[in-house]
């Protein structure tokens, strides 16, 4: 499901702020840059508000944000819906005991880590990131949360690259996006 298909009038303002950077971080990648969104306070607020409206009252106790841009959206959503924010970070960024999950990106391999004890069995979780491409990062995030007994309710991203079919890798888990990019 996506907000753009719901015809939310705020979506066009969000979409116009996203910049495409060819051949970044390597040749052949059309990087979807959301940093111009942060320079437009109304569009930035609208993006967060749309997510808050969707998740308010859904009994979500954990918002898990994926490094780094999931850290920009996740805490605001968590605070507004009364959930805790749990950062999912790259290796060796979290002190203390962590669990980790390796995954494959469209341009390499990576790993996510989460603090042991940050999420309890039975908690309802929302995974937040800026973009879904091939789905590897979101799958790794869901695996981390489910390994500790959380129920992943949904994944939320600002942008989806539908041609890369990442949604299909989510094993039927719902995905909500604001903008589709082709």
PDB file of C-alpha atoms in Angstrom:
ATOM      1  CA  UNK A   1       0.000   0.000   0.000  1.00  0.00           C
ATOM      2  CA  UNK A   2       1.179   3.519  -0.582  1.00  0.00           C
ATOM      3  CA  UNK A   3       0.073   7.020   0.249  1.00  0.00           C
ATOM      4  CA  UNK A   4       0.601   8.023  -3.381  1.00  0.00           C
ATOM      5  CA  UNK A   5      -2.104   5.559  -4.402  1.00  0.00           C
ATOM      6  CA  UNK A   6      -4.400   6.952  -1.695  1.00  0.00           C
ATOM      7  CA  UNK A   7      -4.163  10.316  -3.515  1.00  0.00           C
ATOM      8  CA  UNK A   8      -3.060  12.169  -0.376  1.00  0.00           C
ATOM      9  CA  UNK A   9      -2.587  15.768  -1.564  1.00  0.00           C
ATOM     10  CA  UNK A  10       0.631  16.127   0.493  1.00  0.00           C
ATOM     11  CA  UNK A  11       2.449  13.465  -1.533  1.00  0.00           C
ATOM     12  CA  UNK A  12       3.230  15.658  -4.528  1.00  0.00           C
ATOM     13  CA  UNK A  13       5.017  18.166  -2.274  1.00  0.00           C
ATOM     14  CA  UNK A  14       7.102  15.351  -0.816  1.00  0.00           C
ATOM     15  CA  UNK A  15       7.837  13.792  -4.191  1.00  0.00           C
ATOM     16  CA  UNK A  16       9.099  17.046  -5.708  1.00  0.00           C
ATOM     17  CA  UNK A  17      11.813  17.312  -3.046  1.00  0.00           C
ATOM     18  CA  UNK A  18      13.460  13.976  -3.877  1.00  0.00           C
ATOM     19  CA  UNK A  19      16.566  14.341  -6.035  1.00  0.00           C
ATOM     20  CA  UNK A  20      17.920  11.589  -8.277  1.00  0.00           C
ATOM     21  CA  UNK A  21      21.727  11.323  -8.335  1.00  0.00           C
ATOM     22  CA  UNK A  22      22.996   9.129 -11.207  1.00  0.00           C
ATOM     23  CA  UNK A  23      25.896   6.712 -10.681  1.00  0.00           C
ATOM     24  CA  UNK A  24      26.004   7.048  -6.884  1.00  0.00           C
ATOM     25  CA  UNK A  25      27.455   5.312  -4.926  1.00  0.00           C
ATOM     26  CA  UNK A  26      28.649   3.398  -7.994  1.00  0.00           C
ATOM     27  CA  UNK A  27      27.990   3.349 -11.737  1.00  0.00           C
ATOM     28  CA  UNK A  28      24.497   2.250 -12.728  1.00  0.00           C
ATOM     29  CA  UNK A  29      22.803   3.215  -9.439  1.00  0.00           C
ATOM     30  CA  UNK A  30      20.187   5.980  -9.610  1.00  0.00           C
ATOM     31  CA  UNK A  31      20.406   7.171  -5.994  1.00  0.00           C
ATOM     32  CA  UNK A  32      17.207   8.605  -4.533  1.00  0.00           C
ATOM     33  CA  UNK A  33      18.416  11.485  -2.333  1.00  0.00           C
ATOM     34  CA  UNK A  34      15.973  12.571   0.363  1.00  0.00           C
ATOM     35  CA  UNK A  35      18.225  15.243   1.879  1.00  0.00           C
ATOM     36  CA  UNK A  36      16.435  18.036  -0.075  1.00  0.00           C
ATOM     37  CA  UNK A  37      13.237  16.937   1.726  1.00  0.00           C
ATOM     38  CA  UNK A  38      14.804  18.097   5.002  1.00  0.00           C
ATOM     39  CA  UNK A  39      15.314  21.583   3.537  1.00  0.00           C
ATOM     40  CA  UNK A  40      11.563  21.960   2.998  1.00  0.00           C
ATOM     41  CA  UNK A  41       9.950  22.079   6.464  1.00  0.00           C
ATOM     42  CA  UNK A  42       6.379  21.660   5.212  1.00  0.00           C
ATOM     43  CA  UNK A  43       7.156  18.635   3.034  1.00  0.00           C
ATOM     44  CA  UNK A  44       9.329  17.096   5.764  1.00  0.00           C
ATOM     45  CA  UNK A  45       6.592  17.576   8.367  1.00  0.00           C
ATOM     46  CA  UNK A  46       3.985  16.211   5.960  1.00  0.00           C
ATOM     47  CA  UNK A  47       6.029  13.021   5.477  1.00  0.00           C
ATOM     48  CA  UNK A  48       6.244  12.401   9.207  1.00  0.00           C
ATOM     49  CA  UNK A  49       2.592  13.363   9.757  1.00  0.00           C
ATOM     50  CA  UNK A  50       1.392  10.844   7.160  1.00  0.00           C
ATOM     51  CA  UNK A  51       3.250   8.055   8.949  1.00  0.00           C
ATOM     52  CA  UNK A  52       1.951   9.176  12.354  1.00  0.00           C
ATOM     53  CA  UNK A  53      -1.627   9.250  11.062  1.00  0.00           C
ATOM     54  CA  UNK A  54      -1.224   5.709   9.752  1.00  0.00           C
ATOM     55  CA  UNK A  55       0.254   4.211  12.938  1.00  0.00           C
ATOM     56  CA  UNK A  56      -1.566   6.136  15.675  1.00  0.00           C
ATOM     57  CA  UNK A  57      -3.767   3.751  17.653  1.00  0.00           C
ATOM     58  CA  UNK A  58      -2.255   0.577  16.135  1.00  0.00           C
ATOM     59  CA  UNK A  59      -0.792  -0.604  19.465  1.00  0.00           C
ATOM     60  CA  UNK A  60       2.792  -0.409  18.185  1.00  0.00           C
ATOM     61  CA  UNK A  61       5.285  -0.445  21.063  1.00  0.00           C
ATOM     62  CA  UNK A  62       8.547  -0.354  19.049  1.00  0.00           C
ATOM     63  CA  UNK A  63       9.636   1.777  16.127  1.00  0.00           C
ATOM     64  CA  UNK A  64      12.856   0.289  14.762  1.00  0.00           C
ATOM     65  CA  UNK A  65      14.785   2.742  12.607  1.00  0.00           C
ATOM     66  CA  UNK A  66      17.405   1.543  10.163  1.00  0.00           C
ATOM     67  CA  UNK A  67      20.692   3.457  10.056  1.00  0.00           C
ATOM     68  CA  UNK A  68      20.979   6.145   9.005  1.00  0.00           C
ATOM     69  CA  UNK A  69      17.920   7.725   7.467  1.00  0.00           C
ATOM     70  CA  UNK A  70      15.514   5.598   9.471  1.00  0.00           C
ATOM     71  CA  UNK A  71      16.930   7.533  12.452  1.00  0.00           C
ATOM     72  CA  UNK A  72      15.543  10.748  10.975  1.00  0.00           C
ATOM     73  CA  UNK A  73      11.935   9.556  10.677  1.00  0.00           C
ATOM     74  CA  UNK A  74      11.704   6.883  13.378  1.00  0.00           C
ATOM     75  CA  UNK A  75      12.094   8.899  16.594  1.00  0.00           C
ATOM     76  CA  UNK A  76       9.423  11.444  15.633  1.00  0.00           C
ATOM     77  CA  UNK A  77       6.996   8.671  14.730  1.00  0.00           C
ATOM     78  CA  UNK A  78       7.800   6.777  17.945  1.00  0.00           C
ATOM     79  CA  UNK A  79       7.277   9.818  20.173  1.00  0.00           C
ATOM     80  CA  UNK A  80       3.990  10.725  18.493  1.00  0.00           C
ATOM     81  CA  UNK A  81       2.492   7.226  18.795  1.00  0.00           C
ATOM     82  CA  UNK A  82       3.839   6.522  22.294  1.00  0.00           C
ATOM     83  CA  UNK A  83       6.365   3.855  21.281  1.00  0.00           C
ATOM     84  CA  UNK A  84      10.034   3.404  22.051  1.00  0.00           C
ATOM     85  CA  UNK A  85      12.628   3.949  19.353  1.00  0.00           C
ATOM     86  CA  UNK A  86      15.183   1.197  18.712  1.00  0.00           C
ATOM     87  CA  UNK A  87      18.119   1.950  16.422  1.00  0.00           C
ATOM     88  CA  UNK A  88      19.247  -0.778  14.033  1.00  0.00           C
ATOM     89  CA  UNK A  89      22.867   0.071  13.302  1.00  0.00           C
ATOM     90  CA  UNK A  90      25.822  -0.908  11.160  1.00  0.00           C
ATOM     91  CA  UNK A  91      28.436  -3.162  12.821  1.00  0.00           C
ATOM     92  CA  UNK A  92      30.470  -1.914  15.779  1.00  0.00           C
ATOM     93  CA  UNK A  93      28.358   1.231  16.323  1.00  0.00           C
ATOM     94  CA  UNK A  94      26.413   0.028  19.379  1.00  0.00           C
ATOM     95  CA  UNK A  95      28.194  -0.508  22.700  1.00  0.00           C
ATOM     96  CA  UNK A  96      27.393  -3.577  24.740  1.00  0.00           C
ATOM     97  CA  UNK A  97      25.868  -6.869  23.713  1.00  0.00           C
ATOM     98  CA  UNK A  98      24.200  -6.990  20.295  1.00  0.00           C
ATOM     99  CA  UNK A  99      22.641  -9.458  17.896  1.00  0.00           C
ATOM    100  CA  UNK A 100      23.383  -9.095  14.203  1.00  0.00           C
ATOM    101  CA  UNK A 101      21.961 -10.012  10.821  1.00  0.00           C
ATOM    102  CA  UNK A 102      23.883  -9.984   7.529  1.00  0.00           C
ATOM    103  CA  UNK A 103      22.167  -9.140   4.257  1.00  0.00           C
ATOM    104  CA  UNK A 104      22.831  -8.455   0.587  1.00  0.00           C
ATOM    105  CA  UNK A 105      22.305  -5.016  -0.950  1.00  0.00           C
ATOM    106  CA  UNK A 106      21.837  -4.149  -4.583  1.00  0.00           C
ATOM    107  CA  UNK A 107      25.511  -3.068  -4.543  1.00  0.00           C
ATOM    108  CA  UNK A 108      27.198  -5.233  -1.879  1.00  0.00           C
ATOM    109  CA  UNK A 109      26.831  -6.888   1.542  1.00  0.00           C
ATOM    110  CA  UNK A 110      26.142  -5.348   4.927  1.00  0.00           C
ATOM    111  CA  UNK A 111      25.004  -6.124   8.460  1.00  0.00           C
ATOM    112  CA  UNK A 112      22.571  -4.663  11.000  1.00  0.00           C
ATOM    113  CA  UNK A 113      22.908  -4.880  14.769  1.00  0.00           C
ATOM    114  CA  UNK A 114      20.488  -4.306  17.632  1.00  0.00           C
ATOM    115  CA  UNK A 115      21.044  -4.170  21.377  1.00  0.00           C
ATOM    116  CA  UNK A 116      20.171  -7.345  23.230  1.00  0.00           C
ATOM    117  CA  UNK A 117      17.150  -6.577  25.434  1.00  0.00           C
ATOM    118  CA  UNK A 118      15.995  -3.523  23.475  1.00  0.00           C
ATOM    119  CA  UNK A 119      12.927  -5.405  22.250  1.00  0.00           C
ATOM    120  CA  UNK A 120      10.926  -7.868  24.320  1.00  0.00           C
ATOM    121  CA  UNK A 121       9.027 -10.939  23.098  1.00  0.00           C
ATOM    122  CA  UNK A 122       5.476 -10.075  22.078  1.00  0.00           C
ATOM    123  CA  UNK A 123       6.132  -6.408  21.334  1.00  0.00           C
ATOM    124  CA  UNK A 124       4.550  -4.998  18.184  1.00  0.00           C
ATOM    125  CA  UNK A 125       7.124  -3.359  15.930  1.00  0.00           C
ATOM    126  CA  UNK A 126       7.190  -0.979  13.005  1.00  0.00           C
ATOM    127  CA  UNK A 127      10.348  -0.924  10.836  1.00  0.00           C
ATOM    128  CA  UNK A 128      11.205   2.473   9.318  1.00  0.00           C
ATOM    129  CA  UNK A 129      13.700   3.358   6.584  1.00  0.00           C
ATOM    130  CA  UNK A 130      13.957   5.941   3.843  1.00  0.00           C
ATOM    131  CA  UNK A 131      13.849   3.573   0.872  1.00  0.00           C
ATOM    132  CA  UNK A 132      13.162   0.014  -0.201  1.00  0.00           C
ATOM    133  CA  UNK A 133      15.056  -1.229  -3.241  1.00  0.00           C
ATOM    134  CA  UNK A 134      15.770  -4.966  -3.264  1.00  0.00           C
ATOM    135  CA  UNK A 135      14.362  -5.441   0.246  1.00  0.00           C
ATOM    136  CA  UNK A 136      17.507  -6.868   1.835  1.00  0.00           C
ATOM    137  CA  UNK A 137      17.820  -4.240   4.542  1.00  0.00           C
ATOM    138  CA  UNK A 138      14.170  -4.470   5.581  1.00  0.00           C
ATOM    139  CA  UNK A 139      14.364  -8.282   5.636  1.00  0.00           C
ATOM    140  CA  UNK A 140      17.421  -8.128   7.900  1.00  0.00           C
ATOM    141  CA  UNK A 141      15.611  -5.701  10.216  1.00  0.00           C
ATOM    142  CA  UNK A 142      12.532  -7.922  10.384  1.00  0.00           C
ATOM    143  CA  UNK A 143      14.709 -10.983  11.058  1.00  0.00           C
ATOM    144  CA  UNK A 144      16.428  -9.237  13.983  1.00  0.00           C
ATOM    145  CA  UNK A 145      13.112  -8.241  15.538  1.00  0.00           C
ATOM    146  CA  UNK A 146      11.447 -11.600  14.983  1.00  0.00           C
ATOM    147  CA  UNK A 147      14.451 -13.479  16.402  1.00  0.00           C
ATOM    148  CA  UNK A 148      13.794 -11.806  19.763  1.00  0.00           C
ATOM    149  CA  UNK A 149      10.065 -12.561  19.589  1.00  0.00           C
ATOM    150  CA  UNK A 150       8.651  -9.275  18.335  1.00  0.00           C
ATOM    151  CA  UNK A 151       5.754  -9.141  15.899  1.00  0.00           C
ATOM    152  CA  UNK A 152       6.615  -6.925  12.942  1.00  0.00           C
ATOM    153  CA  UNK A 153       3.355  -5.165  12.113  1.00  0.00           C
ATOM    154  CA  UNK A 154       4.531  -3.315   9.008  1.00  0.00           C
ATOM    155  CA  UNK A 155       7.483  -1.706   7.263  1.00  0.00           C
ATOM    156  CA  UNK A 156       7.343   1.980   6.326  1.00  0.00           C
ATOM    157  CA  UNK A 157       9.519   3.789   3.784  1.00  0.00           C
ATOM    158  CA  UNK A 158       9.463   7.183   2.168  1.00  0.00           C
ATOM    159  CA  UNK A 159      10.427   5.766  -1.263  1.00  0.00           C
ATOM    160  CA  UNK A 160       9.941   2.462  -3.048  1.00  0.00           C
ATOM    161  CA  UNK A 161      11.767   1.398  -6.211  1.00  0.00           C
ATOM    162  CA  UNK A 162       9.091  -1.041  -7.457  1.00  0.00           C
ATOM    163  CA  UNK A 163      11.159  -2.232 -10.436  1.00  0.00           C
ATOM    164  CA  UNK A 164      13.634  -3.868  -8.015  1.00  0.00           C
ATOM    165  CA  UNK A 165      10.819  -5.975  -6.490  1.00  0.00           C
ATOM    166  CA  UNK A 166      11.929  -5.567  -2.869  1.00  0.00           C
ATOM    167  CA  UNK A 167       8.324  -5.791  -1.673  1.00  0.00           C
ATOM    168  CA  UNK A 168       8.231  -9.389  -2.929  1.00  0.00           C
ATOM    169  CA  UNK A 169      11.073 -10.352  -0.553  1.00  0.00           C
ATOM    170  CA  UNK A 170       9.158  -9.256   2.548  1.00  0.00           C
ATOM    171  CA  UNK A 171       7.356 -12.621   2.885  1.00  0.00           C
ATOM    172  CA  UNK A 172       3.921 -11.020   2.796  1.00  0.00           C
ATOM    173  CA  UNK A 173       4.696  -8.442   5.487  1.00  0.00           C
ATOM    174  CA  UNK A 174       2.832  -5.193   4.740  1.00  0.00           C
ATOM    175  CA  UNK A 175       4.840  -2.304   3.331  1.00  0.00           C
ATOM    176  CA  UNK A 176       3.643   1.298   3.347  1.00  0.00           C
ATOM    177  CA  UNK A 177       5.421   3.868   1.185  1.00  0.00           C
ATOM    178  CA  UNK A 178       4.866   7.526   0.423  1.00  0.00           C
ATOM    179  CA  UNK A 179       6.444   7.741  -3.044  1.00  0.00           C
ATOM    180  CA  UNK A 180       7.174   5.262  -5.824  1.00  0.00           C
ATOM    181  CA  UNK A 181      10.217   6.060  -7.966  1.00  0.00           C
ATOM    182  CA  UNK A 182      10.897   4.581 -11.391  1.00  0.00           C
TER     183      UNK A 182
END
